[in-house]
CSV table of C-alpha atoms in Angstrom, one decimal:
chain,number,residue,atom,x,y,z
A,1,SER,CA,-15.4,-102.9,10.9
A,2,GLN,CA,-15.3,-102.2,7.2
A,3,VAL,CA,-16.5,-103.6,3.9
A,4,HIS,CA,-14.8,-106.9,3.2
A,5,SER,CA,-14.3,-107.8,-0.5
A,6,GLY,CA,-13.0,-111.4,0.1
A,7,ILE,CA,-9.6,-112.9,0.3
A,8,SER,CA,-8.4,-111.1,-2.8
A,9,GLY,CA,-9.1,-107.8,-1.1
A,10,GLU,CA,-7.1,-108.6,2.0
A,11,ARG,CA,-3.8,-106.9,2.9
A,12,GLU,CA,-1.1,-108.2,5.2
A,13,SER,CA,-1.2,-104.9,7.3
A,14,THR,CA,-4.9,-105.2,8.1
A,15,ASN,CA,-4.8,-108.9,8.8
A,16,ARG,CA,-1.9,-108.2,11.2
A,17,ALA,CA,-4.0,-105.4,12.9
A,18,VAL,CA,-6.9,-107.9,13.4
A,19,GLU,CA,-4.6,-110.5,14.9
A,20,GLU,CA,-2.8,-108.1,17.2
A,21,THR,CA,-6.0,-106.6,18.6
A,22,ARG,CA,-8.0,-109.9,18.8
A,23,GLY,CA,-10.3,-109.9,21.8
A,24,GLN,CA,-10.0,-106.2,22.5
A,25,LEU,CA,-13.2,-104.2,22.8
A,26,ILE,CA,-14.2,-100.6,23.5
A,27,TYR,CA,-16.0,-100.0,26.8
A,28,TYR,CA,-17.8,-97.1,28.4
A,29,ASN,CA,-18.6,-97.7,32.1
A,30,ASN,CA,-17.8,-101.4,31.6
A,31,SER,CA,-20.4,-101.7,28.8
A,32,VAL,CA,-19.4,-102.4,25.2
A,33,ILE,CA,-20.1,-99.3,23.0
A,34,SER,CA,-21.7,-99.0,19.6
A,35,ALA,CA,-18.6,-97.8,17.7
A,36,PHE,CA,-20.2,-95.8,15.0
A,37,TYR,CA,-17.9,-94.5,12.2
A,38,HIS,CA,-18.1,-92.6,9.0
A,39,SER,CA,-16.0,-91.5,6.1
A,40,THR,CA,-15.2,-87.8,6.6
A,41,SER,CA,-16.2,-85.4,9.4
A,42,GLY,CA,-15.4,-82.2,7.5
A,43,GLY,CA,-13.5,-80.8,10.5
A,44,SER,CA,-15.5,-81.9,13.5
A,45,THR,CA,-17.7,-84.8,14.5
A,46,ASP,CA,-21.1,-84.2,16.3
A,47,ASN,CA,-23.2,-85.3,19.3
A,48,SER,CA,-25.4,-88.4,18.5
A,49,GLU,CA,-28.6,-86.5,19.4
A,50,ASN,CA,-27.9,-83.8,16.8
A,51,VAL,CA,-27.9,-86.3,14.0
A,52,TRP,CA,-30.0,-89.2,15.2
A,53,ARG,CA,-32.4,-89.3,18.2
A,54,TYR,CA,-30.6,-90.4,21.4
A,55,ALA,CA,-27.8,-88.9,23.4
A,56,LEU,CA,-24.9,-91.3,23.9
A,57,PRO,CA,-22.3,-90.2,26.4
A,58,TYR,CA,-19.4,-91.6,24.4
A,59,ILE,CA,-20.6,-90.1,21.0
A,60,ARG,CA,-19.7,-86.5,21.6
A,61,GLY,CA,-18.6,-84.0,19.0
A,62,VAL,CA,-14.8,-83.4,18.8
A,63,ASP,CA,-12.6,-81.2,16.6
A,64,ASP,CA,-11.2,-83.3,13.8
A,65,PRO,CA,-8.6,-81.5,11.7
A,66,TYR,CA,-6.9,-84.7,10.7
A,67,SER,CA,-10.0,-85.6,8.6
A,68,ASN,CA,-9.3,-82.8,6.2
A,69,ILE,CA,-7.0,-85.0,4.1
A,70,SER,CA,-10.3,-86.4,2.6
A,71,PRO,CA,-11.4,-85.4,-0.9
A,72,TYR,CA,-14.9,-85.1,0.7
A,73,THR,CA,-14.0,-82.4,3.1
A,74,ASP,CA,-15.6,-79.7,0.9
A,75,TRP,CA,-18.3,-80.4,-1.7
A,76,ASP,CA,-21.1,-78.8,-3.5
A,77,ILE,CA,-24.0,-79.9,-5.7
A,78,THR,CA,-26.8,-78.2,-7.7
A,79,LEU,CA,-30.3,-79.6,-7.2
A,80,THR,CA,-33.2,-78.5,-9.4
A,81,GLU,CA,-36.6,-77.8,-8.1
A,82,GLN,CA,-38.0,-80.8,-10.0
A,83,GLU,CA,-35.4,-83.1,-8.5
A,84,LEU,CA,-36.3,-82.0,-5.0
A,85,ILE,CA,-40.1,-82.4,-5.8
A,86,VAL,CA,-39.5,-86.0,-7.0
A,87,SER,CA,-37.5,-86.8,-3.8
A,88,LEU,CA,-40.2,-85.3,-1.6
A,89,ASN,CA,-43.0,-87.1,-3.4
A,90,GLU,CA,-41.1,-90.4,-3.2
A,91,SER,CA,-41.2,-89.9,0.6
A,92,GLY,CA,-45.0,-89.4,0.6
A,93,TYR,CA,-45.3,-85.6,0.1
A,94,ASP,CA,-47.7,-84.6,-2.6
A,95,VAL,CA,-46.1,-81.3,-3.7
A,96,HIS,CA,-46.0,-79.6,-7.1
A,97,THR,CA,-44.1,-76.4,-6.4
A,98,ILE,CA,-41.2,-75.4,-4.1
A,99,TYR,CA,-41.2,-71.7,-3.1
A,100,ASP,CA,-38.1,-71.6,-0.9
A,101,ILE,CA,-35.7,-73.7,1.2
A,102,ASN,CA,-34.1,-72.4,4.4
A,103,VAL,CA,-32.0,-73.9,7.2
A,104,LYS,CA,-33.9,-73.1,10.4
A,105,SER,CA,-31.4,-74.3,13.0
A,106,ILE,CA,-28.0,-75.9,13.2
A,107,SER,CA,-26.1,-77.8,16.0
A,108,GLU,CA,-23.1,-76.4,17.8
A,109,PHE,CA,-21.0,-78.4,15.3
A,110,ASN,CA,-22.7,-76.9,12.2
A,111,ARG,CA,-25.0,-79.8,11.3
A,112,VAL,CA,-28.5,-79.0,10.2
A,113,LEU,CA,-31.2,-79.7,12.8
A,114,GLU,CA,-34.2,-78.4,10.9
A,115,LEU,CA,-34.6,-77.7,7.2
A,116,SER,CA,-37.7,-75.8,6.1
A,117,ILE,CA,-39.1,-76.4,2.6
A,118,LEU,CA,-42.0,-74.1,1.7
A,119,THR,CA,-44.3,-75.7,-0.9
A,120,ASP,CA,-47.7,-75.4,-2.4
A,121,LYS,CA,-48.9,-77.9,0.3
A,122,GLY,CA,-47.5,-75.9,3.1
A,123,GLU,CA,-44.2,-75.9,5.1
A,124,ILE,CA,-42.3,-79.2,5.3
A,125,ILE,CA,-39.9,-79.5,8.2
A,126,LEU,CA,-37.2,-82.2,7.8
A,127,GLU,CA,-35.1,-82.9,10.9
A,128,LYS,CA,-31.4,-83.9,11.3
A,129,GLU,CA,-30.5,-87.0,9.2
A,130,GLU,CA,-34.0,-87.1,7.8
A,131,THR,CA,-32.9,-84.5,5.3
A,132,ARG,CA,-30.5,-87.1,3.8
A,133,THR,CA,-33.1,-89.8,3.9
A,134,VAL,CA,-35.6,-87.8,1.9
A,135,ILE,CA,-33.3,-85.9,-0.5
A,136,GLY,CA,-30.8,-88.7,-1.0
A,137,TYR,CA,-27.6,-89.9,0.7
A,138,SER,CA,-25.7,-89.5,-2.5
A,139,LYS,CA,-26.9,-85.9,-2.9
A,140,LEU,CA,-26.5,-84.7,0.6
A,141,ARG,CA,-23.2,-86.3,1.7
A,142,SER,CA,-23.7,-85.1,5.2
A,143,THR,CA,-25.9,-82.8,7.3
A,144,TRP,CA,-23.3,-80.1,7.3
A,145,TYR,CA,-24.6,-78.0,4.4
A,146,THR,CA,-26.3,-74.7,3.4
A,147,PHE,CA,-28.9,-74.2,0.6
A,148,GLU,CA,-28.4,-71.2,-1.7
A,149,GLY,CA,-31.3,-70.2,-4.0
A,150,ASN,CA,-31.0,-69.1,-7.6
A,151,ASN,CA,-33.6,-66.3,-7.8
A,152,ARG,CA,-32.5,-64.5,-10.9
A,153,ALA,CA,-34.3,-62.6,-13.6
A,154,GLN,CA,-33.4,-61.0,-16.9
A,155,VAL,CA,-33.4,-57.2,-16.5
A,156,LEU,CA,-32.9,-54.7,-19.3
A,157,THR,CA,-30.4,-52.0,-18.2
A,158,ALA,CA,-28.6,-49.2,-19.9
A,159,ASP,CA,-25.9,-51.7,-20.8
A,160,GLY,CA,-28.3,-54.2,-22.3
A,161,LEU,CA,-30.0,-57.4,-21.1
A,162,THR,CA,-28.4,-58.9,-18.0
A,163,SER,CA,-29.1,-61.5,-15.4
A,164,LYS,CA,-29.6,-60.0,-11.9
A,165,ASN,CA,-30.2,-61.7,-8.6
A,166,ILE,CA,-33.4,-60.0,-7.6
A,167,GLY,CA,-34.0,-62.0,-4.4
A,168,GLY,CA,-37.5,-62.8,-3.4
A,169,THR,CA,-39.0,-64.6,-0.4
A,170,THR,CA,-42.1,-66.5,0.2
A,171,VAL,CA,-45.2,-64.9,1.8
A,172,MET,CA,-47.5,-67.0,3.9
A,173,ARG,CA,-51.1,-65.8,4.6
A,174,SER,CA,-53.8,-67.5,6.6
A,175,ASP,CA,-57.2,-67.7,4.8
A,176,ARG,CA,-59.7,-69.0,7.3
A,177,ASN,CA,-58.5,-72.6,8.1
A,178,ASN,CA,-56.0,-72.7,5.2
A,179,THR,CA,-52.5,-71.4,4.9
A,180,ILE,CA,-51.8,-70.1,1.4
A,181,LEU,CA,-48.3,-69.7,0.1
A,182,TYR,CA,-47.4,-67.2,-2.6
A,183,LYS,CA,-44.2,-66.6,-4.5
A,184,SER,CA,-43.0,-63.1,-3.6
A,185,ASN,CA,-42.4,-60.6,-6.3
A,186,ALA,CA,-39.5,-58.3,-7.1
A,187,ASP,CA,-40.6,-54.8,-8.1
A,188,VAL,CA,-38.9,-53.3,-11.2
A,189,LEU,CA,-39.5,-49.6,-12.1
A,190,THR,CA,-39.6,-48.8,-15.8
A,191,SER,CA,-40.5,-45.8,-17.8
A,192,THR,CA,-44.1,-46.9,-18.0
A,193,GLY,CA,-44.6,-47.9,-14.4
A,194,ARG,CA,-43.7,-50.4,-11.7
A,195,TYR,CA,-43.9,-54.1,-12.5
A,196,ALA,CA,-43.8,-57.1,-10.2
A,197,ILE,CA,-41.7,-60.0,-11.4
A,198,PRO,CA,-42.4,-63.3,-9.7
A,199,THR,CA,-39.2,-64.9,-8.2
A,200,SER,CA,-38.7,-68.5,-7.2
A,201,ALA,CA,-35.6,-70.6,-7.3
A,202,ASP,CA,-35.7,-73.3,-10.0
A,203,ALA,CA,-32.3,-74.6,-8.8
A,204,TYR,CA,-30.4,-74.6,-5.5
A,205,LEU,CA,-26.7,-74.7,-4.9
A,206,VAL,CA,-25.9,-76.9,-1.8
A,207,VAL,CA,-22.5,-76.3,-0.3
A,208,GLY,CA,-21.4,-78.8,2.4
A,209,ARG,CA,-18.6,-80.5,4.3
A,210,GLY,CA,-17.9,-84.1,5.2
A,211,PHE,CA,-19.3,-87.5,4.1
A,212,GLY,CA,-21.5,-89.6,6.3
A,213,HIS,CA,-23.4,-89.2,9.6
A,214,SER,CA,-20.5,-87.6,11.4
A,215,LEU,CA,-20.8,-89.7,14.5
A,216,GLY,CA,-17.9,-91.4,16.2
A,217,MET,CA,-14.7,-92.2,14.3
A,218,SER,CA,-13.9,-90.5,11.0
A,219,GLN,CA,-12.1,-93.0,8.7
A,220,TYR,CA,-10.1,-90.3,7.0
A,221,GLY,CA,-9.4,-88.7,10.4
A,222,ALA,CA,-8.1,-92.0,11.8
A,223,ARG,CA,-5.8,-92.3,8.8
A,224,GLY,CA,-4.6,-88.7,9.3
A,225,MET,CA,-4.0,-89.3,13.0
A,226,ALA,CA,-2.1,-92.6,12.3
A,227,GLU,CA,0.1,-90.8,9.7
A,228,ALA,CA,0.8,-88.1,12.3
A,229,GLY,CA,2.1,-90.8,14.7
A,230,PHE,CA,-0.9,-91.5,17.0
A,231,ASN,CA,-1.5,-95.2,17.9
A,232,TYR,CA,-4.9,-96.9,17.8
A,233,ILE,CA,-5.6,-96.3,21.5
A,234,ASP,CA,-5.0,-92.6,21.0
A,235,ILE,CA,-7.3,-92.6,17.9
A,236,ILE,CA,-10.1,-94.5,19.6
A,237,LYS,CA,-10.1,-92.3,22.7
A,238,HIS,CA,-10.1,-89.2,20.5
A,239,TYR,CA,-13.3,-90.1,18.7
A,240,TYR,CA,-15.1,-91.9,21.5
A,241,THR,CA,-15.4,-89.8,24.7
A,242,GLY,CA,-14.6,-91.4,28.1
A,243,VAL,CA,-13.9,-94.9,26.8
A,244,GLU,CA,-11.4,-97.7,27.6
A,245,VAL,CA,-10.0,-100.4,25.4
A,246,LYS,CA,-9.5,-103.7,27.1
């Protein structure tokens, strides 16, 4: 199954593949499977419940070194605070400030299960593929990623004005029935005393691997396996656990 661009986009090789496998289906326990596929796994696929909601016995994570021929194996993107605010608000969150972003948990195959976004309206938890739905599929190419903040400030040293990463975390304090979030401060000691500099990332570097939901067959991985001499039965049984082709 793939995008079909019409007769002008057809190739003899793919037409032959269709004809030679006509009538063959993939089964698990004598039931036809949902043969999900994606572009690039980044090195391993994942279990269906780690990306979507339900556990499918034939969609299990597998090692996928053959996928690493893809140009999307490694990627990174910089997202500004304002871009992220716009994305959140388009999904119904009414926020004005982001204090911090942290990955709270990952799957055994390195995909993000929970992403915590601390905002002026409280903590927002995005789960699994929801992070891509909210932030954007073209921005988060997969759920295998990390967020790195850009908490930097100009500090005058003996060598002159320089940019230093002075860290900073978000402090949460309960005030009666409300939770108030504060940007934390970095303390700088000068000749006239100690000063607190507010720190909050205005941009985040997102570093990731793979392209797509990571479930089932990797298209680049299938190509890599074929080029290494595996046939289509080998490829299908590698990406879909416990299946038969008949």
